[in-house]
PDB file of C-alpha atoms and ligand atoms in Angstrom:
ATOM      1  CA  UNK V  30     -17.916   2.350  13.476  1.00  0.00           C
ATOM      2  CA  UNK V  31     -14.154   2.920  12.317  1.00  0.00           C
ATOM      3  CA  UNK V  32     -14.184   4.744   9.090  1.00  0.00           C
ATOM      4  CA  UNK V  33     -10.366   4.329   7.897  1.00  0.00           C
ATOM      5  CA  UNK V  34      -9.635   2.094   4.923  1.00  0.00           C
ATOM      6  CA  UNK V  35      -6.422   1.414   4.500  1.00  0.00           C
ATOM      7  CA  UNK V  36      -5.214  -0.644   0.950  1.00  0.00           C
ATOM      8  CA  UNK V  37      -2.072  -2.738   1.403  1.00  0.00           C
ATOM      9  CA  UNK V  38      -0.523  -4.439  -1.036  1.00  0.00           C
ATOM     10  CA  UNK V  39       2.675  -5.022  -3.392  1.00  0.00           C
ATOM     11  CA  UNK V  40       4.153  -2.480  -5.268  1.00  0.00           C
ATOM     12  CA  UNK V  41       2.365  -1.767  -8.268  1.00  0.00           C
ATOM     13  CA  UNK V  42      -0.810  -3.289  -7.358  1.00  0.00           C
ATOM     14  CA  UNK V  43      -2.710  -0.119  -8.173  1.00  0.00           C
ATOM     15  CA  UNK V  44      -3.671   1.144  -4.592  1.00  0.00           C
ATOM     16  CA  UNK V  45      -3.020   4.832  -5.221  1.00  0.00           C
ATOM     17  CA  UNK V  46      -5.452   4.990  -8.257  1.00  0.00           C
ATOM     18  CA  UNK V  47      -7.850   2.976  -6.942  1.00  0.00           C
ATOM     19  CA  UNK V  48      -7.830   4.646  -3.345  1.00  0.00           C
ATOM     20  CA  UNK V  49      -8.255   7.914  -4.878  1.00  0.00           C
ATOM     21  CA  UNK V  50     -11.439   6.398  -6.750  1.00  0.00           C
ATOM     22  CA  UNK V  51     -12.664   4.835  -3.879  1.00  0.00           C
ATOM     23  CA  UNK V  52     -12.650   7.932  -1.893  1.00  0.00           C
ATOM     24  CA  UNK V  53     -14.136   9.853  -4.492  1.00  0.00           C
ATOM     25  CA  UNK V  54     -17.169   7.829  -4.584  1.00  0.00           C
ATOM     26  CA  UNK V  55     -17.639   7.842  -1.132  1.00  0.00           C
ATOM     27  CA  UNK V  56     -17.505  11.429  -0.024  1.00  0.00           C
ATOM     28  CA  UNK V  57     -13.978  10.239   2.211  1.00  0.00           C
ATOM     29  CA  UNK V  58     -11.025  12.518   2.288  1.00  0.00           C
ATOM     30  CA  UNK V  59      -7.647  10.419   0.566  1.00  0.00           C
ATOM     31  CA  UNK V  60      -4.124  10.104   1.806  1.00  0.00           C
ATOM     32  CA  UNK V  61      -1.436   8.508  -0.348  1.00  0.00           C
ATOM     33  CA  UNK V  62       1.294   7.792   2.220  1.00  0.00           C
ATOM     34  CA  UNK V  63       4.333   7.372  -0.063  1.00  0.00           C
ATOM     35  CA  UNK V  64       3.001  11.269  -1.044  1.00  0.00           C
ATOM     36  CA  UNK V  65       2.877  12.397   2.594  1.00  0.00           C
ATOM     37  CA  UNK V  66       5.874  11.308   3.093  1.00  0.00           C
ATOM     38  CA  UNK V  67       7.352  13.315   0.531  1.00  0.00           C
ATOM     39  CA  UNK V  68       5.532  17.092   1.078  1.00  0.00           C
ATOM     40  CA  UNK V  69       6.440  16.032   4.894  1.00  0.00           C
ATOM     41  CA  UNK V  70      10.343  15.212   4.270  1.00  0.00           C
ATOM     42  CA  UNK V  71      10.755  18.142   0.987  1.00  0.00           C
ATOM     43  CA  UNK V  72      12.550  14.996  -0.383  1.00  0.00           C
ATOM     44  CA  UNK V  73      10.887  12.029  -3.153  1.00  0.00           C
ATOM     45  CA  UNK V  74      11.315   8.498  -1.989  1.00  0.00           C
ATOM     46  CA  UNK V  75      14.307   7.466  -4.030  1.00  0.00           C
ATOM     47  CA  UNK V  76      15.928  10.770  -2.193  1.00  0.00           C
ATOM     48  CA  UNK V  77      15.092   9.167   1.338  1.00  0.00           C
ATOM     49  CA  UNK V  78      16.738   6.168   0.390  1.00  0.00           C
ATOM     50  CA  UNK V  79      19.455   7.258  -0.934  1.00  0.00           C
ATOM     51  CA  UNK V  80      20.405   9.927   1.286  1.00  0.00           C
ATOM     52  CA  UNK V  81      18.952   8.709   4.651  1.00  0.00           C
ATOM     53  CA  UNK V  82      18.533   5.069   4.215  1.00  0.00           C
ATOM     54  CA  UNK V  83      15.639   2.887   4.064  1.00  0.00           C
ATOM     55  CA  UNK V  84      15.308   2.567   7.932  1.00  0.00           C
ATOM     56  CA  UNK V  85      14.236   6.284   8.247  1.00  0.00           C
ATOM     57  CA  UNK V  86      11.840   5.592   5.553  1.00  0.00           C
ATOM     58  CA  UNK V  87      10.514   3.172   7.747  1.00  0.00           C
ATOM     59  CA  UNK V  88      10.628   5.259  10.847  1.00  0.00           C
ATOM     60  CA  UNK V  89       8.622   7.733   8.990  1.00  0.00           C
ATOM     61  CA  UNK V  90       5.782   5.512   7.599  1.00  0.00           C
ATOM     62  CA  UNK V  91       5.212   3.753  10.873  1.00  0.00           C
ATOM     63  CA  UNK V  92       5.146   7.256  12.611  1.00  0.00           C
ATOM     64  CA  UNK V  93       2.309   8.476   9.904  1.00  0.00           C
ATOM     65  CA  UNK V  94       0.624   5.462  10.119  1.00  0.00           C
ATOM     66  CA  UNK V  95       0.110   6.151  13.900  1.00  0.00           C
ATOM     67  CA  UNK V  96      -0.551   9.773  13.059  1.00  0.00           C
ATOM     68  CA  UNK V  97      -3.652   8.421  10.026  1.00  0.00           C
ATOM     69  CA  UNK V  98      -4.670   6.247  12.526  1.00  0.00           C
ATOM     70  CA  UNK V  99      -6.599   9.168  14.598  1.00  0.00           C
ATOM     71  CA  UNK V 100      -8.014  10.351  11.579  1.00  0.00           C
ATOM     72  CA  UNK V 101     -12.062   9.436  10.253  1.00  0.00           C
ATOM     73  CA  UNK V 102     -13.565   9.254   6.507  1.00  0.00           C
ATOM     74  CA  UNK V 103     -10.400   8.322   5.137  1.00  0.00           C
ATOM     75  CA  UNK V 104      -9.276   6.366   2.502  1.00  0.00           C
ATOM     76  CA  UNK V 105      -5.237   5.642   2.624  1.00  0.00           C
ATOM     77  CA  UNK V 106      -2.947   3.880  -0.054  1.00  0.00           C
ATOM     78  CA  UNK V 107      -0.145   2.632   1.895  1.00  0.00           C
ATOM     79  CA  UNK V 108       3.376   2.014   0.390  1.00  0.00           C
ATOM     80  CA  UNK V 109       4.016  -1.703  -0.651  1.00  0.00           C
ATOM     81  CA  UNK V 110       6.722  -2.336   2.734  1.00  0.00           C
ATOM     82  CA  UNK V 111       4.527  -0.248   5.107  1.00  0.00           C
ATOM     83  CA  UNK V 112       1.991  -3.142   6.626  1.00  0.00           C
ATOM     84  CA  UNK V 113       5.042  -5.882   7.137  1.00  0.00           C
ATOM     85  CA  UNK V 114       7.603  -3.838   9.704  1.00  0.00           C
ATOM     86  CA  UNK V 115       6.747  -2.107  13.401  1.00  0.00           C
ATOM     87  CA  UNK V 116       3.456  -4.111  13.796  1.00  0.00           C
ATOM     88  CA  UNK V 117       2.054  -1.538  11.271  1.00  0.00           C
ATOM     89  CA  UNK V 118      -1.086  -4.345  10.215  1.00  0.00           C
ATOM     90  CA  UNK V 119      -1.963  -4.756  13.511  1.00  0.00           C
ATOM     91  CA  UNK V 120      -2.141  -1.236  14.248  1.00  0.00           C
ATOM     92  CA  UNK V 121      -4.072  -1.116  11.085  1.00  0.00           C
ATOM     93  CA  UNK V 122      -6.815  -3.546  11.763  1.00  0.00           C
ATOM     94  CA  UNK V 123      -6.735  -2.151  15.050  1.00  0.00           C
ATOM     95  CA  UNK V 124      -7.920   1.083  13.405  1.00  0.00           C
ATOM     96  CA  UNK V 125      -9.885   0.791  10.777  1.00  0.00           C
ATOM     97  CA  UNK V 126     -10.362  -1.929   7.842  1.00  0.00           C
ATOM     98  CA  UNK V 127      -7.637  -2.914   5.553  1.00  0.00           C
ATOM     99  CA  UNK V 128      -7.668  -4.621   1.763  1.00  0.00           C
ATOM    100  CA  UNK V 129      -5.261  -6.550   0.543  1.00  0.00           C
ATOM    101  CA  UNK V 130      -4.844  -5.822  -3.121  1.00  0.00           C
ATOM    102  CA  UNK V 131      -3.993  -9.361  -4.171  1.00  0.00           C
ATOM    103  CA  UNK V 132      -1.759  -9.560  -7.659  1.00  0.00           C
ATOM    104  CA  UNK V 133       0.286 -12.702  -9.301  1.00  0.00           C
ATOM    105  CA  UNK V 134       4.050 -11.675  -9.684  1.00  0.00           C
ATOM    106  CA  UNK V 135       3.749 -12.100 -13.365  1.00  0.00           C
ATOM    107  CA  UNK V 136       1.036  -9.168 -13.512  1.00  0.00           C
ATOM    108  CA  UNK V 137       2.857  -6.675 -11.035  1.00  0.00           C
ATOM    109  CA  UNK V 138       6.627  -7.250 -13.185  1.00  0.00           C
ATOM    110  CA  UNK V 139       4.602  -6.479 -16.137  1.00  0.00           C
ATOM    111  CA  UNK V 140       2.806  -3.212 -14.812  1.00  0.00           C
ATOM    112  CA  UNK V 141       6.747  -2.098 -12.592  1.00  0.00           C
ATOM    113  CA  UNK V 142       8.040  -2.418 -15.459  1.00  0.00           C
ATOM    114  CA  UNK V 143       5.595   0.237 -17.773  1.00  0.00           C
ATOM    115  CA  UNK V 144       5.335   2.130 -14.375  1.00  0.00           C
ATOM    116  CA  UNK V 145       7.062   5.554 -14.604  1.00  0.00           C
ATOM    117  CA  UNK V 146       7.517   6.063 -10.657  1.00  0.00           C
ATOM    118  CA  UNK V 147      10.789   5.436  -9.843  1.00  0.00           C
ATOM    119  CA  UNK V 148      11.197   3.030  -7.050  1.00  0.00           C
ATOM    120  CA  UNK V 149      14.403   2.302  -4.851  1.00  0.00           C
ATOM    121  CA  UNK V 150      14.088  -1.689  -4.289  1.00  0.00           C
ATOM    122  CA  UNK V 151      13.847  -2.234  -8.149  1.00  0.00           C
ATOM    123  CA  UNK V 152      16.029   0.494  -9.264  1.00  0.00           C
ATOM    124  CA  UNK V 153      17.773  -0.826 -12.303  1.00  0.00           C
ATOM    125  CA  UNK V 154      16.756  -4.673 -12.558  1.00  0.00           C
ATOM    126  CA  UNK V 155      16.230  -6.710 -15.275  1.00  0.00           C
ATOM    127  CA  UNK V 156      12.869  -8.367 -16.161  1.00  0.00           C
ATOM    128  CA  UNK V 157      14.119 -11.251 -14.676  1.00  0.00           C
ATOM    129  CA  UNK V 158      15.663  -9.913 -11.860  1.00  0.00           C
ATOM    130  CA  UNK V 159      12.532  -8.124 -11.267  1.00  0.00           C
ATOM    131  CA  UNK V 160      10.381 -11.124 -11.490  1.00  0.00           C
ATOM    132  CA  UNK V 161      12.843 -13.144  -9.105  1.00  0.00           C
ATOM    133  CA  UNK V 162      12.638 -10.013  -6.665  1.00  0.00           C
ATOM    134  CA  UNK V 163       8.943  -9.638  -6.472  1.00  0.00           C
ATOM    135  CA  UNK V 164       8.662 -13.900  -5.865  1.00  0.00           C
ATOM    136  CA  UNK V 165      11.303 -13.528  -3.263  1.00  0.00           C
ATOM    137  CA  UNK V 166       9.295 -10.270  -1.497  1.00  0.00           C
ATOM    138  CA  UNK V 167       6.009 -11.989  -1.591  1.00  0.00           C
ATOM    139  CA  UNK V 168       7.019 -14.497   0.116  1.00  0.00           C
ATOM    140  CA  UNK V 169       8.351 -12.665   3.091  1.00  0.00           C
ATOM    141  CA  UNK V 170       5.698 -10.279   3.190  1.00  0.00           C
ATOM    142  CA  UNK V 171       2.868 -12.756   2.497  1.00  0.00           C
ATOM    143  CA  UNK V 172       2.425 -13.209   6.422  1.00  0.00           C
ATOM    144  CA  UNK V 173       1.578  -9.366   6.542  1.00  0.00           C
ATOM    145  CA  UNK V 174      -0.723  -9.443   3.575  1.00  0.00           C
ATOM    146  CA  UNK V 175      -2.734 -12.107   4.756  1.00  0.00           C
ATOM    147  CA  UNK V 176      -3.868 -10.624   8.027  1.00  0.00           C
ATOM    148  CA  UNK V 177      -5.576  -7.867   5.993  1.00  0.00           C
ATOM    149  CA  UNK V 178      -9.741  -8.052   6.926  1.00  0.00           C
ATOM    150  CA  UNK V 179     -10.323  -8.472   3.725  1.00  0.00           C
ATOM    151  CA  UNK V 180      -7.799  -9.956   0.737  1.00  0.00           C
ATOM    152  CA  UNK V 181      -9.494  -9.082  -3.532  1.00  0.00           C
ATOM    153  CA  UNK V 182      -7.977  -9.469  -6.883  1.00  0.00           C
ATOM    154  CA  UNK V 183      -6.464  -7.178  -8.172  1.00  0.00           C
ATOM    155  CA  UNK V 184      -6.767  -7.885 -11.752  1.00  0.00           C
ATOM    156  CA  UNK V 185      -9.317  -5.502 -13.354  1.00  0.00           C
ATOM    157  CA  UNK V 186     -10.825  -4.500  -9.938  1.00  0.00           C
ATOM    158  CA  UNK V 187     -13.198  -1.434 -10.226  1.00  0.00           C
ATOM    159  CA  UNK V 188     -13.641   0.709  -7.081  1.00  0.00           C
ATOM    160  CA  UNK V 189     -17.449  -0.860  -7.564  1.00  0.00           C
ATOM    161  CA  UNK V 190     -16.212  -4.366  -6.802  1.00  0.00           C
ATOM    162  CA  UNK V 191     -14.743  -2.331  -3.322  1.00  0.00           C
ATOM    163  CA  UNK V 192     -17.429  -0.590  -2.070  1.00  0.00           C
ATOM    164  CA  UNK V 193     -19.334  -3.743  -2.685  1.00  0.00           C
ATOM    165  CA  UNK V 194     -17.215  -5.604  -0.572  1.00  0.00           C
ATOM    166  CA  UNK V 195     -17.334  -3.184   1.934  1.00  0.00           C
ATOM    167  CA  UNK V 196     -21.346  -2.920   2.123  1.00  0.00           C
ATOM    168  CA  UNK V 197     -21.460  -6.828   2.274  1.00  0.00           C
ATOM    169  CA  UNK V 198     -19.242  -6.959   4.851  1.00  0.00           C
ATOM    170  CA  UNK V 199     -21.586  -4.518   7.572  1.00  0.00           C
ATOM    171  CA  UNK V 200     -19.374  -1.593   6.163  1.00  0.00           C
ATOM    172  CA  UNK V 201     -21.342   2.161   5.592  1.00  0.00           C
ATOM    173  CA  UNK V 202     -19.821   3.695   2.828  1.00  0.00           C
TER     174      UNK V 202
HETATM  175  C1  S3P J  11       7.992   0.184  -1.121  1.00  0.00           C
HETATM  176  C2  S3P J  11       6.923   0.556  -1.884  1.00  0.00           C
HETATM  177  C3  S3P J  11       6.750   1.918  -2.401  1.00  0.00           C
HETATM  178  C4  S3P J  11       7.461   2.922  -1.487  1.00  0.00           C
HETATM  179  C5  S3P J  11       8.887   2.535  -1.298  1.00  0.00           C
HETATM  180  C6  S3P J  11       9.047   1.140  -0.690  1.00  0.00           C
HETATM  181  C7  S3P J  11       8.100  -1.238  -0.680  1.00  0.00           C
HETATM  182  O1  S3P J  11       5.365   2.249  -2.463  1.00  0.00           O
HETATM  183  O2  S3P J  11       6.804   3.005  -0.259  1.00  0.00           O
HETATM  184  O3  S3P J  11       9.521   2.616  -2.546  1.00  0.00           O
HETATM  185  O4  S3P J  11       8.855  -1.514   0.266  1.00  0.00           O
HETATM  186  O5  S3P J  11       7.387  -2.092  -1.251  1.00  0.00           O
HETATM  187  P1  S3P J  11       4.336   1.674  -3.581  1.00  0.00           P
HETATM  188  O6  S3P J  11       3.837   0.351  -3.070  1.00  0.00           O
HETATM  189  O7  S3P J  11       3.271   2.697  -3.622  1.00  0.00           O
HETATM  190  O8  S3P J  11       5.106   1.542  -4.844  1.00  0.00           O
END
Protein backbone atom coordinates (compact mmCIF):
# COMPACT_ATOMS: atom_id res chain seq x y z
CA UNK A 1 0.00 0.00 0.00
CA UNK A 2 1.56 3.50 -1.07
CA UNK A 3 1.03 5.91 1.69
CA UNK A 4 1.92 9.40 -0.10
CA UNK A 5 -0.89 11.85 -0.80
CA UNK A 6 -0.04 14.34 -2.81
CA UNK A 7 -2.82 17.55 -3.37
CA UNK A 8 -2.49 19.26 -6.75
CA UNK A 9 -4.25 21.94 -7.73
CA UNK A 10 -4.41 25.81 -8.81
CA UNK A 11 -2.99 28.37 -6.92
CA UNK A 12 -5.00 29.31 -4.13
CA UNK A 13 -7.07 26.32 -3.96
CA UNK A 14 -6.26 25.82 -0.29
CA UNK A 15 -3.89 22.70 -0.45
CA UNK A 16 -1.40 23.90 2.16
CA UNK A 17 -4.12 24.36 4.90
CA UNK A 18 -5.93 21.60 4.13
CA UNK A 19 -2.81 19.18 3.74
CA UNK A 20 -1.62 20.23 7.01
CA UNK A 21 -5.21 19.22 8.42
CA UNK A 22 -5.29 16.20 6.67
CA UNK A 23 -2.08 15.04 8.03
CA UNK A 24 -2.90 16.00 11.36
CA UNK A 25 -5.79 13.78 11.54
CA UNK A 26 -4.12 11.00 10.27
CA UNK A 27 -0.99 10.59 12.31
CA UNK A 28 1.11 11.38 8.60
CA UNK A 29 4.14 13.57 8.65
CA UNK A 30 3.38 16.99 6.10
CA UNK A 31 5.53 18.55 3.46
CA UNK A 32 4.55 21.83 1.83
CA UNK A 33 6.78 21.86 -1.26
CA UNK A 34 6.70 25.57 -2.17
CA UNK A 35 8.19 25.64 1.79
CA UNK A 36 10.90 23.06 1.07
CA UNK A 37 11.86 24.72 -1.52
CA UNK A 38 12.54 27.73 0.28
CA UNK A 39 14.56 26.36 3.74
CA UNK A 40 16.36 24.20 0.81
CA UNK A 41 17.33 27.31 -1.58
CA UNK A 42 17.73 30.16 1.77
CA UNK A 43 15.69 32.15 -0.85
CA UNK A 44 11.34 32.72 -0.90
CA UNK A 45 9.77 31.91 -4.20
CA UNK A 46 9.38 35.37 -5.63
CA UNK A 47 13.43 35.46 -4.91
CA UNK A 48 13.86 32.24 -7.18
CA UNK A 49 12.08 33.83 -9.81
CA UNK A 50 13.41 36.76 -9.87
CA UNK A 51 16.91 36.05 -9.42
CA UNK A 52 17.22 32.55 -11.02
CA UNK A 53 14.29 32.28 -13.24
CA UNK A 54 11.32 30.19 -13.23
CA UNK A 55 13.07 27.19 -14.99
CA UNK A 56 15.27 26.51 -11.86
CA UNK A 57 12.17 26.69 -9.91
CA UNK A 58 11.08 24.02 -11.93
CA UNK A 59 14.26 22.06 -11.84
CA UNK A 60 13.97 22.17 -8.17
CA UNK A 61 10.32 21.00 -7.66
CA UNK A 62 10.64 18.13 -10.08
CA UNK A 63 13.96 17.13 -8.27
CA UNK A 64 11.95 17.16 -4.69
CA UNK A 65 9.19 15.59 -6.08
CA UNK A 66 11.49 12.60 -6.98
CA UNK A 67 13.19 13.02 -3.63
CA UNK A 68 9.11 12.90 -1.63
CA UNK A 69 8.51 10.24 -3.77
CA UNK A 70 10.72 7.65 -1.55
CA UNK A 71 9.19 8.90 1.39
CA UNK A 72 5.90 6.94 3.46
CA UNK A 73 2.99 8.54 5.77
CA UNK A 74 3.13 11.65 4.03
CA UNK A 75 0.88 14.15 3.18
CA UNK A 76 2.39 16.84 0.46
CA UNK A 77 0.82 20.20 -0.85
CA UNK A 78 2.38 20.68 -4.10
CA UNK A 79 2.82 24.16 -5.75
CA UNK A 80 0.01 25.06 -8.32
CA UNK A 81 2.73 24.49 -11.70
CA UNK A 82 4.41 21.44 -10.07
CA UNK A 83 2.05 18.36 -11.50
CA UNK A 84 1.91 19.91 -15.33
CA UNK A 85 5.95 20.04 -16.33
CA UNK A 86 8.75 16.95 -16.25
CA UNK A 87 6.02 14.21 -16.14
CA UNK A 88 5.72 15.23 -12.42
CA UNK A 89 1.71 13.56 -12.33
CA UNK A 90 2.82 10.57 -13.61
CA UNK A 91 5.54 10.20 -11.29
CA UNK A 92 2.97 11.11 -8.79
CA UNK A 93 0.36 8.52 -9.39
CA UNK A 94 3.15 6.35 -9.88
CA UNK A 95 3.90 6.94 -6.18
CA UNK A 96 1.31 7.41 -4.19
CA UNK A 97 -2.39 8.95 -4.62
CA UNK A 98 -3.01 12.40 -5.76
CA UNK A 99 -6.27 14.94 -5.31
CA UNK A 100 -7.11 17.34 -7.45
CA UNK A 101 -8.42 20.29 -5.52
CA UNK A 102 -11.01 21.36 -8.08
CA UNK A 103 -11.98 25.38 -7.87
CA UNK A 104 -14.05 27.73 -10.50
CA UNK A 105 -11.75 30.71 -11.58
CA UNK A 106 -14.21 33.09 -10.11
CA UNK A 107 -13.58 31.52 -6.48
CA UNK A 108 -9.64 31.23 -6.73
CA UNK A 109 -9.40 35.35 -8.19
CA UNK A 110 -11.47 36.09 -5.26
CA UNK A 111 -9.37 34.15 -2.53
CA UNK A 112 -5.49 35.42 -4.79
CA UNK A 113 -6.66 38.34 -4.44
CA UNK A 114 -7.29 38.48 -0.20
CA UNK A 115 -4.26 36.03 -0.19
CA UNK A 116 -1.21 37.67 1.48
CA UNK A 117 1.52 35.22 -0.13
CA UNK A 118 3.11 36.88 -2.68
CA UNK A 119 3.19 35.00 -5.87
CA UNK A 120 5.44 35.62 -9.06
CA UNK A 121 2.86 34.69 -12.04
CA UNK A 122 0.26 37.22 -10.60
CA UNK A 123 2.56 39.75 -9.29
CA UNK A 124 0.83 43.02 -9.83
CA UNK A 125 -2.43 42.19 -11.96
CA UNK A 126 -5.57 43.59 -11.96
CA UNK A 127 -8.80 41.74 -11.00
CA UNK A 128 -9.36 41.34 -14.40
CA UNK A 129 -6.16 40.52 -15.49
CA UNK A 130 -6.11 38.05 -12.80
CA UNK A 131 -9.32 36.47 -13.74
CA UNK A 132 -8.22 36.34 -17.56
CA UNK A 133 -4.83 34.71 -16.25
CA UNK A 134 -6.25 32.01 -14.11
CA UNK A 135 -8.97 31.05 -17.32
CA UNK A 136 -6.01 31.08 -19.60
CA UNK A 137 -3.78 28.68 -16.95
CA UNK A 138 -6.59 26.31 -16.41
CA UNK A 139 -6.88 25.61 -19.52
CA UNK A 140 -3.36 24.57 -20.21
CA UNK A 141 -2.94 22.83 -17.12
CA UNK A 142 -6.38 21.15 -17.11
CA UNK A 143 -4.75 18.01 -18.93
CA UNK A 144 -2.46 17.64 -15.75
CA UNK A 145 -5.24 18.13 -13.28
CA UNK A 146 -7.39 15.68 -14.67
CA UNK A 147 -5.12 12.68 -14.44
CA UNK A 148 -5.17 13.14 -10.64
CA UNK A 149 -6.79 9.55 -8.98
CA UNK A 150 -9.11 11.39 -7.56
CA UNK A 151 -10.55 15.16 -8.66
CA UNK A 152 -13.11 17.08 -5.24
CA UNK A 153 -14.48 20.49 -4.85
CA UNK A 154 -12.89 22.64 -3.42
CA UNK A 155 -15.49 24.92 -2.19
CA UNK A 156 -15.96 24.46 1.59
CA UNK A 157 -14.12 21.06 1.61
CA UNK A 158 -13.32 19.84 5.21
CA UNK A 159 -10.34 17.47 5.61
CA UNK A 160 -13.51 15.02 6.70
CA UNK A 161 -14.90 15.07 3.17
CA UNK A 162 -10.89 13.79 2.34
CA UNK A 163 -10.30 11.16 4.47
CA UNK A 164 -13.71 10.01 3.46
CA UNK A 165 -12.81 9.85 0.06
CA UNK A 166 -9.84 8.17 0.77
CA UNK A 167 -11.48 5.25 3.00
CA UNK A 168 -14.13 4.76 0.16
CA UNK A 169 -11.74 4.47 -2.24
CA UNK A 170 -9.70 1.09 -0.43
CA UNK A 171 -7.41 3.87 1.14
CA UNK A 172 -6.10 3.19 5.15
CA UNK A 173 -5.83 6.34 6.68
C1 LIG B 1 2.96 28.32 -8.85
C2 LIG B 1 2.28 28.14 -7.68
C3 LIG B 1 2.84 28.50 -6.37
C4 LIG B 1 4.37 28.42 -6.42
C5 LIG B 1 4.90 29.26 -7.54
C6 LIG B 1 4.35 28.83 -8.91
C7 LIG B 1 2.28 27.97 -10.13
O1 LIG B 1 2.37 27.60 -5.37
O2 LIG B 1 4.79 27.10 -6.56
O3 LIG B 1 4.57 30.59 -7.27
O4 LIG B 1 2.97 27.80 -11.15
O5 LIG B 1 1.04 27.81 -10.12
P1 LIG B 1 0.87 27.63 -4.75
O6 LIG B 1 0.01 26.81 -5.67
O7 LIG B 1 1.04 26.99 -3.43
O8 LIG B 1 0.46 29.05 -4.70
Amino acid sequence: MDTLIFLIGFMGSGKSTLGAKLARQIGYDFVDMDQLIEETAGMTVPGIFNELGEKVFRKWEHDIVLELSLRDNLVISTGGGAPCHSDLISIMNKNGTTVYIKLPPEALAKRLLHSKTERPLIKGKSEQELLDFIHLKLKERDSYYKQATHTVDGINLQTGSLISLLEERGRQV
